Amino acid sequence: MYLTMFLSSVGFSIVIMSVWPYLQKIDPTADGSFLGWIIASYSIGQMIASPLFGVWSNYRPRREPLVVSTAISVAANCLYAYVHVPPSHNKYYMLTARALVGFGAGNVAVVRSYIAGATSLTERTSAMANTSACQAIGFILGPVFQTCFTLIGEEGVTWKLIDLQLNMYTAPVLFGALLGIINIILIFAVFREHRVDDMGRQCSSINFEGEESGVPDQDAEGNVDHIAVVAMNFLFFVILFVFAVFETIATPLTMDMYSWTREKAVFYNGIILSVIGVESVTVFMVVKMLSKRTGERAILHAGLLIVLIGFFILLPWGKKLPNIQWQEIKNSSIPRTVSSEMVIPFWSLQAMQLPSNHSEPVGCPVTQSWCLNTPMIYLAQYISSDILIGLGYPVCNVMSYTLYSKLLGPKPQGVYMGWLTASGSGARILGPVFVSQIYTHLGPRWAFSLICGVVIISLLVLEIVYKRLIAFSVRYGRMQEENC
């Protein structure tokens, strides 16, 4: 299950830094707004699939949805490697491929529900932290793989017999497909069903293959606190929403602010995200120990505060403007894409960036009117924000899953975990679309200010339901809170 979670996150992160430049290469008609839909398509697929796989795992052996979902991801990765082949509408083929990869990633709900049912309350936080750590390692190694594959270059090698271009954009997804095949083999060879109650006693389960064993699950009696469940779904939505904004905007933001080329943006952001991933794994290990002393609720509160500070730091300050993209300016005159009432300052004209080879425009395009009057975000701001978000996000992620699984108790959690995963997927849909639209038309100041507002609302919701976020067995007096 840890490996399955790892491969699911690799499937997402291994291309996240290269989607935008690859999209620009295969289909020049695609703009920044369509990038948001490309990123969101993964989560649309996952949102649809998660409840379906969750229901499936409640009533059938979990091996079935795991194998089917992984096979879908493998096929979708292969499709992604061929999106350059059609003569037109290539961006829609990429959209379809990413949506199918996301559909396969709906197996996250199966993994989480299995882990919740296979661990006692005292084991739960550690197991969820380990699962999230494996997910984080996938996010680390995904950009690392992508960075390594940039050495192949944009042209790479073409295998004409099967119309395959092996380059820095297609090699990562083919590698992801290979990992998926290995995962399917291991699911058949290694995975076995296992279930315990909140006390750690072996329980019988419909998912168990072979003769059922264990004691009847008497602890399942009682009603789930649905107000707390809805609140946790909302908080998880916010957590995934802000992180989706963060990872989506990284490449366009750095290309606009620092005049990086497509290749540089993919390479440098891959390194930055890899370092953040290492930070996240360390956080997961620390959280396991810290939660025993302070409890999951307090740690979740602290994590949200850290994320808030991270986005606040990312707000533009100062007076220096970003370099303006040279290709949009002709004869130092006002371009047609800019309103005639808009005045381009003299220092903006001086800041126009002309790359030495004139092969790729770099800098902030004047079609984004805010480029002419919004201060740049300094590299130190960007890196500081990365560090803080890389600290706060993993804390919020693992605490959300842990608290949610404890709220549900020993009942089969496939459907509930499916809805939680769907909430996260919904956030990954709206996050990229939101930031691509707001960032393109209004700029980073509006985009990141709104994000700060969303995080503040989530902190208020957490305060309101704070006392309700207790384990099912504690709520019904079957266990003491200090043991959970």
Tab-separated table of C-alpha atoms in Angstrom:
chain	number	residue	atom	x	y	z
A	1	MET	CA	0.000	0.000	0.000
A	2	TYR	CA	2.895	2.354	0.709
A	3	LEU	CA	4.318	1.625	-2.735
A	4	THR	CA	0.951	2.199	-4.393
A	5	MET	CA	0.686	5.585	-2.687
A	6	PHE	CA	4.249	6.392	-3.751
A	7	LEU	CA	3.575	5.547	-7.397
A	8	SER	CA	0.335	7.543	-7.402
A	9	SER	CA	2.168	10.709	-6.359
A	10	VAL	CA	5.029	10.025	-8.796
A	11	GLY	CA	2.465	9.796	-11.598
A	12	PHE	CA	1.318	13.307	-10.768
A	13	SER	CA	4.576	15.058	-9.906
A	14	ILE	CA	6.842	13.541	-12.566
A	15	VAL	CA	5.391	15.854	-15.227
A	16	ILE	CA	4.035	18.778	-13.212
A	17	MET	CA	7.027	21.025	-13.932
A	18	SER	CA	7.092	20.230	-17.651
A	19	VAL	CA	3.385	20.340	-18.528
A	20	TRP	CA	3.453	24.042	-19.421
A	21	PRO	CA	6.512	24.034	-21.709
A	22	TYR	CA	5.410	20.757	-23.322
A	23	LEU	CA	1.938	22.196	-23.901
A	24	GLN	CA	3.455	25.287	-25.527
A	25	LYS	CA	5.582	23.082	-27.775
A	26	ILE	CA	2.898	20.671	-29.052
A	27	ASP	CA	0.076	23.208	-29.353
A	28	PRO	CA	0.894	26.941	-29.656
A	29	THR	CA	-2.821	27.765	-29.371
A	30	ALA	CA	-2.818	26.766	-25.687
A	31	ASP	CA	-2.617	29.640	-23.212
A	32	GLY	CA	-2.045	29.968	-19.471
A	33	SER	CA	-5.728	29.469	-18.739
A	34	PHE	CA	-5.757	26.110	-20.518
A	35	LEU	CA	-2.782	25.063	-18.389
A	36	GLY	CA	-5.080	25.323	-15.385
A	37	TRP	CA	-7.502	22.885	-17.014
A	38	ILE	CA	-4.673	20.492	-17.876
A	39	ILE	CA	-3.540	20.399	-14.245
A	40	ALA	CA	-7.133	20.202	-13.022
A	41	SER	CA	-8.036	17.316	-15.359
A	42	TYR	CA	-5.962	14.942	-13.223
A	43	SER	CA	-8.075	15.822	-10.213
A	44	ILE	CA	-11.349	15.668	-12.127
A	45	GLY	CA	-10.551	12.064	-12.972
A	46	GLN	CA	-9.534	11.325	-9.381
A	47	MET	CA	-12.650	12.998	-7.966
A	48	ILE	CA	-14.907	10.828	-10.133
A	49	ALA	CA	-12.992	7.621	-9.463
A	50	SER	CA	-12.361	7.893	-5.699
A	51	PRO	CA	-15.939	7.246	-4.464
A	52	LEU	CA	-16.378	4.484	-7.058
A	53	PHE	CA	-13.214	2.685	-5.994
A	54	GLY	CA	-14.148	3.339	-2.352
A	55	VAL	CA	-17.504	1.571	-2.726
A	56	TRP	CA	-15.829	-1.235	-4.674
A	57	SER	CA	-13.274	-1.768	-1.884
A	58	ASN	CA	-16.001	-1.953	0.784
A	59	TYR	CA	-17.618	-5.009	-0.755
A	60	ARG	CA	-14.929	-6.780	-2.756
A	61	PRO	CA	-11.263	-7.748	-2.269
A	62	ARG	CA	-9.209	-4.576	-2.544
A	63	ARG	CA	-6.839	-6.184	-5.027
A	64	GLU	CA	-9.482	-5.747	-7.750
A	65	PRO	CA	-9.816	-1.919	-7.708
A	66	LEU	CA	-6.074	-1.558	-7.100
A	67	VAL	CA	-5.109	-3.545	-10.198
A	68	VAL	CA	-7.751	-1.952	-12.442
A	69	SER	CA	-6.872	1.591	-11.359
A	70	THR	CA	-3.137	1.065	-11.816
A	71	ALA	CA	-3.664	-0.434	-15.281
A	72	ILE	CA	-5.671	2.665	-16.283
A	73	SER	CA	-2.796	4.898	-15.140
A	74	VAL	CA	-0.290	2.872	-17.166
A	75	ALA	CA	-2.387	3.171	-20.335
A	76	ALA	CA	-2.932	6.913	-19.761
A	77	ASN	CA	0.799	7.553	-19.354
A	78	CYS	CA	1.417	5.826	-22.677
A	79	LEU	CA	-1.241	8.058	-24.272
A	80	TYR	CA	0.509	11.152	-22.852
A	81	ALA	CA	3.713	10.093	-24.617
A	82	TYR	CA	1.874	10.262	-27.971
A	83	VAL	CA	-0.052	13.532	-27.637
A	84	HIS	CA	2.363	15.194	-30.088
A	85	VAL	CA	1.402	12.823	-32.937
A	86	PRO	CA	-2.067	14.125	-34.004
A	87	PRO	CA	-1.940	16.983	-36.547
A	88	SER	CA	-4.231	19.247	-34.480
A	89	HIS	CA	-6.065	19.628	-31.153
A	90	ASN	CA	-3.051	18.233	-29.308
A	91	LYS	CA	-3.916	20.106	-26.131
A	92	TYR	CA	-7.163	18.144	-25.834
A	93	TYR	CA	-5.335	14.837	-26.115
A	94	MET	CA	-3.062	15.960	-23.284
A	95	LEU	CA	-6.146	16.920	-21.284
A	96	THR	CA	-7.619	13.447	-21.812
A	97	ALA	CA	-4.395	11.682	-20.881
A	98	ARG	CA	-4.016	13.595	-17.608
A	99	ALA	CA	-7.686	12.998	-16.728
A	100	LEU	CA	-7.203	9.229	-17.152
A	101	VAL	CA	-4.026	9.268	-15.056
A	102	GLY	CA	-6.077	11.000	-12.370
A	103	PHE	CA	-8.864	8.432	-12.692
A	104	GLY	CA	-6.330	5.702	-11.972
A	105	ALA	CA	-5.075	7.681	-8.980
A	106	GLY	CA	-8.512	7.276	-7.394
A	107	ASN	CA	-7.026	4.207	-5.721
A	108	VAL	CA	-5.716	6.536	-2.993
A	109	ALA	CA	-9.115	6.110	-1.299
A	110	VAL	CA	-8.630	2.327	-1.317
A	111	VAL	CA	-5.153	2.642	0.191
A	112	ARG	CA	-6.246	4.997	2.973
A	113	SER	CA	-9.332	2.955	3.866
A	114	TYR	CA	-7.266	-0.222	4.039
A	115	ILE	CA	-4.675	1.384	6.333
A	116	ALA	CA	-7.428	2.792	8.569
A	117	GLY	CA	-8.962	-0.689	8.893
A	118	ALA	CA	-5.653	-2.504	9.379
A	119	THR	CA	-4.405	-0.387	12.304
A	120	SER	CA	-5.521	0.260	15.870
A	121	LEU	CA	-6.064	3.812	17.120
A	122	THR	CA	-2.636	3.920	18.731
A	123	GLU	CA	-1.009	2.819	15.464
A	124	ARG	CA	-3.077	5.060	13.208
A	125	THR	CA	-1.108	8.325	13.348
A	126	SER	CA	2.177	6.553	12.688
A	127	ALA	CA	0.741	4.521	9.799
A	128	MET	CA	-0.906	7.592	8.221
A	129	ALA	CA	2.349	9.524	8.616
A	130	ASN	CA	4.256	6.699	6.916
A	131	THR	CA	1.704	6.685	4.091
A	132	SER	CA	1.982	10.436	3.652
A	133	ALA	CA	5.771	10.140	3.796
A	134	CYS	CA	5.679	7.653	0.920
A	135	GLN	CA	3.411	10.047	-0.945
A	136	ALA	CA	5.848	12.887	-0.236
A	137	ILE	CA	8.801	10.794	-1.398
A	138	GLY	CA	6.889	10.300	-4.635
A	139	PHE	CA	6.541	14.063	-4.927
A	140	ILE	CA	10.274	14.380	-4.245
A	141	LEU	CA	11.453	11.800	-6.735
A	142	GLY	CA	8.949	12.817	-9.422
A	143	PRO	CA	10.621	16.212	-10.009
A	144	VAL	CA	14.041	14.556	-9.548
A	145	PHE	CA	13.237	12.095	-12.337
A	146	GLN	CA	11.943	14.983	-14.440
A	147	THR	CA	15.132	16.961	-13.784
A	148	CYS	CA	17.283	13.986	-14.787
A	149	PHE	CA	15.275	13.495	-17.970
A	150	THR	CA	15.910	17.127	-18.986
A	151	LEU	CA	19.403	15.916	-19.935
A	152	ILE	CA	17.778	14.164	-22.912
A	153	GLY	CA	16.718	17.578	-24.220
A	154	GLU	CA	13.596	18.773	-26.038
A	155	GLU	CA	14.398	16.892	-29.255
A	156	GLY	CA	15.677	13.620	-27.783
A	157	VAL	CA	15.506	10.466	-29.878
A	158	THR	CA	12.729	9.465	-32.304
A	159	TRP	CA	11.699	5.840	-32.824
A	160	LYS	CA	10.003	6.145	-36.214
A	161	LEU	CA	8.734	2.560	-36.302
A	162	ILE	CA	6.219	3.276	-33.532
A	163	ASP	CA	6.115	7.095	-33.876
A	164	LEU	CA	7.629	7.583	-30.433
A	165	GLN	CA	9.659	10.644	-29.472
A	166	LEU	CA	11.764	9.942	-26.404
A	167	ASN	CA	12.587	13.351	-24.947
A	168	MET	CA	12.508	15.285	-21.677
A	169	TYR	CA	8.700	15.415	-21.828
A	170	THR	CA	7.797	11.826	-22.781
A	171	ALA	CA	10.534	9.818	-21.009
A	172	PRO	CA	9.173	10.585	-17.503
A	173	VAL	CA	5.648	9.298	-18.258
A	174	LEU	CA	6.993	6.142	-19.891
A	175	PHE	CA	9.081	5.586	-16.778
A	176	GLY	CA	5.924	6.099	-14.718
A	177	ALA	CA	4.139	3.477	-16.836
A	178	LEU	CA	6.960	1.003	-16.122
A	179	LEU	CA	6.623	1.638	-12.373
A	180	GLY	CA	2.884	1.006	-12.660
A	181	ILE	CA	3.452	-2.387	-14.260
A	182	ILE	CA	5.827	-3.298	-11.418
A	183	ASN	CA	3.170	-2.185	-8.939
A	184	ILE	CA	0.544	-4.491	-10.487
A	185	ILE	CA	2.927	-7.443	-10.248
A	186	LEU	CA	3.597	-6.710	-6.563
A	187	ILE	CA	-0.113	-6.344	-5.751
A	188	PHE	CA	-0.665	-9.893	-7.007
A	189	ALA	CA	2.495	-11.277	-5.400
A	190	VAL	CA	2.575	-9.555	-1.990
A	191	PHE	CA	-0.693	-7.902	-0.935
A	192	ARG	CA	-2.950	-9.714	1.569
A	193	GLU	CA	-6.063	-8.424	3.373
A	194	HIS	CA	-5.930	-7.739	7.120
A	195	ARG	CA	-8.334	-5.920	9.473
A	196	VAL	CA	-8.425	-5.026	13.173
A	197	ASP	CA	-10.737	-2.977	15.402
A	198	ASP	CA	-9.761	0.214	17.257
A	199	MET	CA	-8.289	-1.857	20.097
A	200	GLY	CA	-6.117	-3.840	17.688
A	201	ARG	CA	-8.104	-7.105	17.809
A	202	GLN	CA	-8.333	-9.146	14.627
A	203	CYS	CA	-11.720	-8.703	12.890
A	204	SER	CA	-13.515	-10.546	10.150
A	205	SER	CA	-13.977	-8.658	6.891
A	206	ILE	CA	-15.757	-9.150	3.596
A	207	ASN	CA	-12.523	-8.095	1.913
A	208	PHE	CA	-10.595	-10.971	3.454
A	209	GLU	CA	-9.782	-13.693	0.941
A	210	GLY	CA	-10.110	-17.144	2.364
A	211	GLU	CA	-11.737	-18.239	5.629
A	212	GLU	CA	-12.899	-15.376	7.785
A	213	SER	CA	-11.351	-15.160	11.206
A	214	GLY	CA	-11.391	-12.902	14.215
A	215	VAL	CA	-14.046	-11.531	16.533
A	216	PRO	CA	-17.209	-9.750	15.421
A	217	ASP	CA	-16.806	-5.987	15.153
A	218	GLN	CA	-18.896	-4.811	18.103
A	219	ASP	CA	-17.282	-1.376	18.209
A	220	ALA	CA	-18.988	-0.436	14.952
A	221	GLU	CA	-22.175	0.387	16.897
A	222	GLY	CA	-22.795	4.139	17.140
A	223	ASN	CA	-23.274	7.080	14.820
A	224	VAL	CA	-20.521	9.010	13.099
A	225	ASP	CA	-20.367	12.743	13.923
A	226	HIS	CA	-21.280	14.037	10.468
A	227	ILE	CA	-20.714	17.690	11.391
A	228	ALA	CA	-17.102	16.854	12.215
A	229	VAL	CA	-16.849	14.765	9.032
A	230	VAL	CA	-18.098	17.646	6.855
A	231	ALA	CA	-15.735	20.070	8.611
A	232	MET	CA	-12.754	17.788	7.980
A	233	ASN	CA	-13.727	17.476	4.328
A	234	PHE	CA	-13.778	21.281	4.104
A	235	LEU	CA	-10.415	21.643	5.852
A	236	PHE	CA	-8.876	18.983	3.623
A	237	PHE	CA	-10.294	20.798	0.588
A	238	VAL	CA	-8.586	24.038	1.682
A	239	ILE	CA	-5.274	22.285	2.379
A	240	LEU	CA	-5.189	20.661	-1.057
A	241	PHE	CA	-6.504	23.825	-2.709
A	242	VAL	CA	-3.654	26.030	-1.491
A	243	PHE	CA	-1.038	23.409	-2.306
A	244	ALA	CA	-2.470	22.956	-5.808
A	245	VAL	CA	-2.185	26.717	-6.294
A	246	PHE	CA	1.414	26.585	-5.106
A	247	GLU	CA	2.562	23.779	-7.406
A	248	THR	CA	0.615	25.065	-10.435
A	249	ILE	CA	1.927	28.605	-10.290
A	250	ALA	CA	5.594	27.704	-9.690
A	251	THR	CA	6.678	27.405	-13.335
A	252	PRO	CA	4.708	30.362	-14.827
A	253	LEU	CA	5.621	32.584	-11.859
A	254	THR	CA	9.348	31.952	-12.106
A	255	MET	CA	9.307	32.334	-15.900
A	256	ASP	CA	7.566	35.712	-15.516
A	257	MET	CA	9.521	37.020	-12.530
A	258	TYR	CA	13.054	35.803	-13.252
A	259	SER	CA	13.049	35.568	-17.068
A	260	TRP	CA	13.755	31.844	-16.961
A	261	THR	CA	13.392	29.825	-20.151
A	262	ARG	CA	11.095	26.814	-20.221
A	263	GLU	CA	13.983	24.432	-19.686
A	264	LYS	CA	15.440	26.458	-16.815
A	265	ALA	CA	12.058	26.766	-15.102
A	266	VAL	CA	11.522	23.006	-15.228
A	267	PHE	CA	15.057	22.295	-14.014
A	268	TYR	CA	15.243	24.826	-11.163
A	269	ASN	CA	11.714	24.244	-9.892
A	270	GLY	CA	12.351	20.521	-9.996
A	271	ILE	CA	15.330	21.020	-7.697
A	272	ILE	CA	13.390	23.347	-5.376
A	273	LEU	CA	10.435	20.968	-5.086
A	274	SER	CA	12.783	18.054	-4.479
A	275	VAL	CA	14.392	19.872	-1.556
A	276	ILE	CA	10.930	20.738	-0.209
A	277	GLY	CA	9.984	17.083	-0.519
A	278	VAL	CA	12.961	16.067	1.627
A	279	GLU	CA	11.826	18.653	4.158
A	280	SER	CA	8.315	17.165	4.094
A	281	VAL	CA	9.517	13.616	4.782
A	282	THR	CA	11.452	14.909	7.787
A	283	VAL	CA	8.295	16.671	8.977
A	284	PHE	CA	6.283	13.434	8.712
A	285	MET	CA	8.788	11.629	10.913
A	286	VAL	CA	8.742	14.423	13.516
A	287	VAL	CA	4.932	14.639	13.487
A	288	LYS	CA	4.638	10.978	14.515
A	289	MET	CA	6.481	11.722	17.755
A	290	LEU	CA	5.064	15.188	18.345
A	291	SER	CA	1.422	14.096	18.032
A	292	LYS	CA	1.795	11.809	21.063
A	293	ARG	CA	2.477	14.877	23.220
A	294	THR	CA	0.282	17.610	21.770
A	295	GLY	CA	-2.461	15.754	19.884
A	296	GLU	CA	-3.442	15.925	16.221
A	297	ARG	CA	-5.783	18.925	16.509
A	298	ALA	CA	-3.148	21.316	17.838
A	299	ILE	CA	-0.658	20.232	15.185
A	300	LEU	CA	-3.244	20.786	12.426
A	301	HIS	CA	-3.852	24.297	13.774
A	302	ALA	CA	-0.122	25.072	13.742
A	303	GLY	CA	0.252	23.716	10.212
A	304	LEU	CA	-2.461	26.005	8.857
A	305	LEU	CA	-0.812	29.017	10.515
A	306	ILE	CA	2.524	28.172	8.860
A	307	VAL	CA	0.852	27.878	5.436
A	308	LEU	CA	-0.794	31.281	5.993
A	309	ILE	CA	2.571	32.890	6.743
A	310	GLY	CA	4.083	31.216	3.666
A	311	PHE	CA	1.560	32.765	1.285
A	312	PHE	CA	1.682	36.141	3.041
A	313	ILE	CA	5.434	36.294	2.408
A	314	LEU	CA	4.768	35.620	-1.285
A	315	LEU	CA	2.882	38.919	-1.722
A	316	PRO	CA	4.734	41.404	-3.994
A	317	TRP	CA	6.585	44.206	-2.178
A	318	GLY	CA	9.035	46.892	-3.230
A	319	LYS	CA	9.233	48.946	-6.424
A	320	LYS	CA	11.267	46.864	-8.884
A	321	LEU	CA	9.178	45.558	-11.802
A	322	PRO	CA	9.750	42.243	-13.575
A	323	ASN	CA	11.460	42.181	-16.979
A	324	ILE	CA	8.989	42.592	-19.846
A	325	GLN	CA	8.884	39.962	-22.582
A	326	TRP	CA	10.640	41.327	-25.669
A	327	GLN	CA	8.525	39.626	-28.331
A	328	GLU	CA	5.365	41.605	-27.528
A	329	ILE	CA	7.003	45.010	-28.104
A	330	LYS	CA	7.513	46.308	-31.643
A	331	ASN	CA	9.442	49.509	-32.330
A	332	SER	CA	9.172	50.487	-28.635
A	333	SER	CA	5.503	51.310	-29.129
A	334	ILE	CA	2.415	50.331	-27.197
A	335	PRO	CA	1.317	46.861	-28.367
A	336	ARG	CA	-2.150	46.250	-29.746
A	337	THR	CA	-2.928	43.836	-26.924
A	338	VAL	CA	-2.637	46.631	-24.372
A	339	SER	CA	-5.291	49.298	-23.862
A	340	SER	CA	-4.513	52.655	-25.439
A	341	GLU	CA	-5.087	54.275	-22.051
A	342	MET	CA	-2.299	52.213	-20.476
A	343	VAL	CA	1.086	53.917	-20.231
A	344	ILE	CA	4.212	51.772	-20.326
A	345	PRO	CA	6.778	53.351	-17.983
A	346	PHE	CA	10.201	54.144	-19.384
A	347	TRP	CA	11.894	51.832	-16.878
A	348	SER	CA	9.657	48.987	-18.096
A	349	LEU	CA	10.881	49.555	-21.635
A	350	GLN	CA	14.454	49.437	-20.365
A	351	ALA	CA	13.709	46.168	-18.558
A	352	MET	CA	12.617	44.310	-21.685
A	353	GLN	CA	14.427	41.022	-21.848
A	354	LEU	CA	15.946	39.980	-25.163
A	355	PRO	CA	17.509	36.533	-25.080
A	356	SER	CA	20.737	36.230	-26.981
A	357	ASN	CA	19.505	33.583	-29.403
A	358	HIS	CA	16.030	35.177	-29.919
A	359	SER	CA	14.569	31.651	-30.051
A	360	GLU	CA	12.305	31.852	-27.025
A	361	PRO	CA	10.704	34.970	-25.480
A	362	VAL	CA	11.440	35.320	-21.775
A	363	GLY	CA	10.147	37.648	-19.087
A	364	CYS	CA	6.672	38.850	-18.140
A	365	PRO	CA	4.402	39.191	-21.225
A	366	VAL	CA	2.606	42.520	-21.661
A	367	THR	CA	-0.584	40.627	-22.468
A	368	GLN	CA	-0.674	40.257	-18.670
A	369	SER	CA	-1.290	43.944	-18.001
A	370	TRP	CA	-0.313	43.655	-14.331
A	371	CYS	CA	3.307	43.042	-15.434
A	372	LEU	CA	3.584	46.778	-16.115
A	373	ASN	CA	2.730	47.946	-12.600
A	374	THR	CA	3.091	45.038	-10.126
A	375	PRO	CA	6.409	44.727	-8.253
A	376	MET	CA	8.343	41.536	-8.834
A	377	ILE	CA	8.500	38.774	-6.231
A	378	TYR	CA	12.138	38.452	-5.227
A	379	LEU	CA	13.792	35.063	-5.382
A	380	ALA	CA	14.414	35.171	-1.617
A	381	GLN	CA	10.658	35.660	-1.077
A	382	TYR	CA	9.855	32.748	-3.359
A	383	ILE	CA	12.300	30.369	-1.686
A	384	SER	CA	11.244	31.422	1.838
A	385	SER	CA	7.627	30.820	0.916
A	386	ASP	CA	8.536	27.411	-0.526
A	387	ILE	CA	10.212	26.413	2.733
A	388	LEU	CA	7.250	27.453	4.900
A	389	ILE	CA	4.625	25.841	2.666
A	390	GLY	CA	6.808	22.734	2.508
A	391	LEU	CA	6.689	22.675	6.309
A	392	GLY	CA	3.005	23.453	6.839
A	393	TYR	CA	1.438	21.355	4.077
A	394	PRO	CA	2.696	17.903	5.184
A	395	VAL	CA	1.647	18.634	8.766
A	396	CYS	CA	-1.883	19.517	7.646
A	397	ASN	CA	-2.065	16.585	5.242
A	398	VAL	CA	-1.223	13.784	7.671
A	399	MET	CA	-3.238	15.272	10.548
A	400	SER	CA	-6.312	15.577	8.322
A	401	TYR	CA	-6.199	11.926	7.303
A	402	THR	CA	-5.488	10.775	10.853
A	403	LEU	CA	-8.284	12.782	12.481
A	404	TYR	CA	-10.715	11.798	9.725
A	405	SER	CA	-10.051	8.062	10.034
A	406	LYS	CA	-10.404	8.245	13.835
A	407	LEU	CA	-13.714	10.110	13.535
A	408	LEU	CA	-15.144	7.309	11.391
A	409	GLY	CA	-14.234	4.518	13.770
A	410	PRO	CA	-14.021	0.811	12.925
A	411	LYS	CA	-16.743	0.797	10.260
A	412	PRO	CA	-15.640	0.180	6.623
A	413	GLN	CA	-14.204	3.509	5.482
A	414	GLY	CA	-13.958	3.042	1.722
A	415	VAL	CA	-16.867	5.327	0.857
A	416	TYR	CA	-15.934	8.007	3.399
A	417	MET	CA	-12.295	7.951	2.297
A	418	GLY	CA	-13.528	8.172	-1.269
A	419	TRP	CA	-15.391	11.369	-0.423
A	420	LEU	CA	-12.366	12.809	1.370
A	421	THR	CA	-10.184	12.044	-1.642
A	422	ALA	CA	-12.872	13.569	-3.860
A	423	SER	CA	-12.766	16.728	-1.713
A	424	GLY	CA	-9.013	16.920	-2.263
A	425	SER	CA	-9.502	16.282	-5.956
A	426	GLY	CA	-12.092	19.038	-6.141
A	427	ALA	CA	-9.511	21.338	-4.593
A	428	ARG	CA	-6.976	20.287	-7.200
A	429	ILE	CA	-9.537	21.099	-9.882
A	430	LEU	CA	-10.475	24.541	-8.604
A	431	GLY	CA	-6.980	25.498	-7.383
A	432	PRO	CA	-5.217	25.447	-10.786
A	433	VAL	CA	-8.203	26.997	-12.580
A	434	PHE	CA	-8.515	29.686	-9.909
A	435	VAL	CA	-4.851	30.627	-9.879
A	436	SER	CA	-4.417	30.506	-13.652
A	437	GLN	CA	-7.364	32.878	-14.149
A	438	ILE	CA	-6.647	35.262	-11.258
A	439	TYR	CA	-2.886	35.254	-11.837
A	440	THR	CA	-3.203	35.832	-15.597
A	441	HIS	CA	-5.726	38.671	-15.368
A	442	LEU	CA	-5.082	40.300	-11.967
A	443	GLY	CA	-1.581	39.222	-11.006
A	444	PRO	CA	0.133	37.630	-7.983
A	445	ARG	CA	-0.988	40.268	-5.466
A	446	TRP	CA	-4.669	39.415	-5.893
A	447	ALA	CA	-4.051	35.680	-6.242
A	448	PHE	CA	-2.026	35.282	-3.056
A	449	SER	CA	-4.163	37.731	-1.037
A	450	LEU	CA	-7.247	35.631	-1.791
A	451	ILE	CA	-5.386	32.485	-0.772
A	452	CYS	CA	-4.513	34.088	2.578
A	453	GLY	CA	-8.210	34.841	3.058
A	454	VAL	CA	-9.183	31.225	2.355
A	455	VAL	CA	-6.663	29.919	4.922
A	456	ILE	CA	-7.965	32.361	7.562
A	457	ILE	CA	-11.523	31.036	6.996
A	458	SER	CA	-10.257	27.452	7.457
A	459	LEU	CA	-8.656	28.436	10.779
A	460	LEU	CA	-11.998	29.819	11.957
A	461	VAL	CA	-13.793	26.591	10.951
A	462	LEU	CA	-11.188	24.555	12.846
A	463	GLU	CA	-11.809	26.638	15.978
A	464	ILE	CA	-15.579	26.063	15.719
A	465	VAL	CA	-15.370	22.240	15.449
A	466	TYR	CA	-12.200	21.801	17.535
A	467	LYS	CA	-13.918	19.933	20.409
A	468	ARG	CA	-15.782	17.607	18.043
A	469	LEU	CA	-12.637	16.249	16.393
A	470	ILE	CA	-12.218	13.231	18.669
A	471	ALA	CA	-11.934	9.525	17.904
A	472	PHE	CA	-15.108	7.438	17.466
A	473	SER	CA	-14.171	5.046	20.293
A	474	VAL	CA	-13.332	7.927	22.637
A	475	ARG	CA	-16.642	9.616	21.846
A	476	TYR	CA	-18.523	6.476	22.905
A	477	GLY	CA	-16.348	5.867	25.962
A	478	ARG	CA	-14.660	2.700	24.719
A	479	MET	CA	-11.142	4.152	24.992
A	480	GLN	CA	-9.466	6.945	26.912
A	481	GLU	CA	-8.399	9.987	24.831
A	482	GLU	CA	-4.794	9.904	26.005
A	483	ASN	CA	-4.369	6.483	24.358
A	484	CYS	CA	-5.483	7.768	20.947
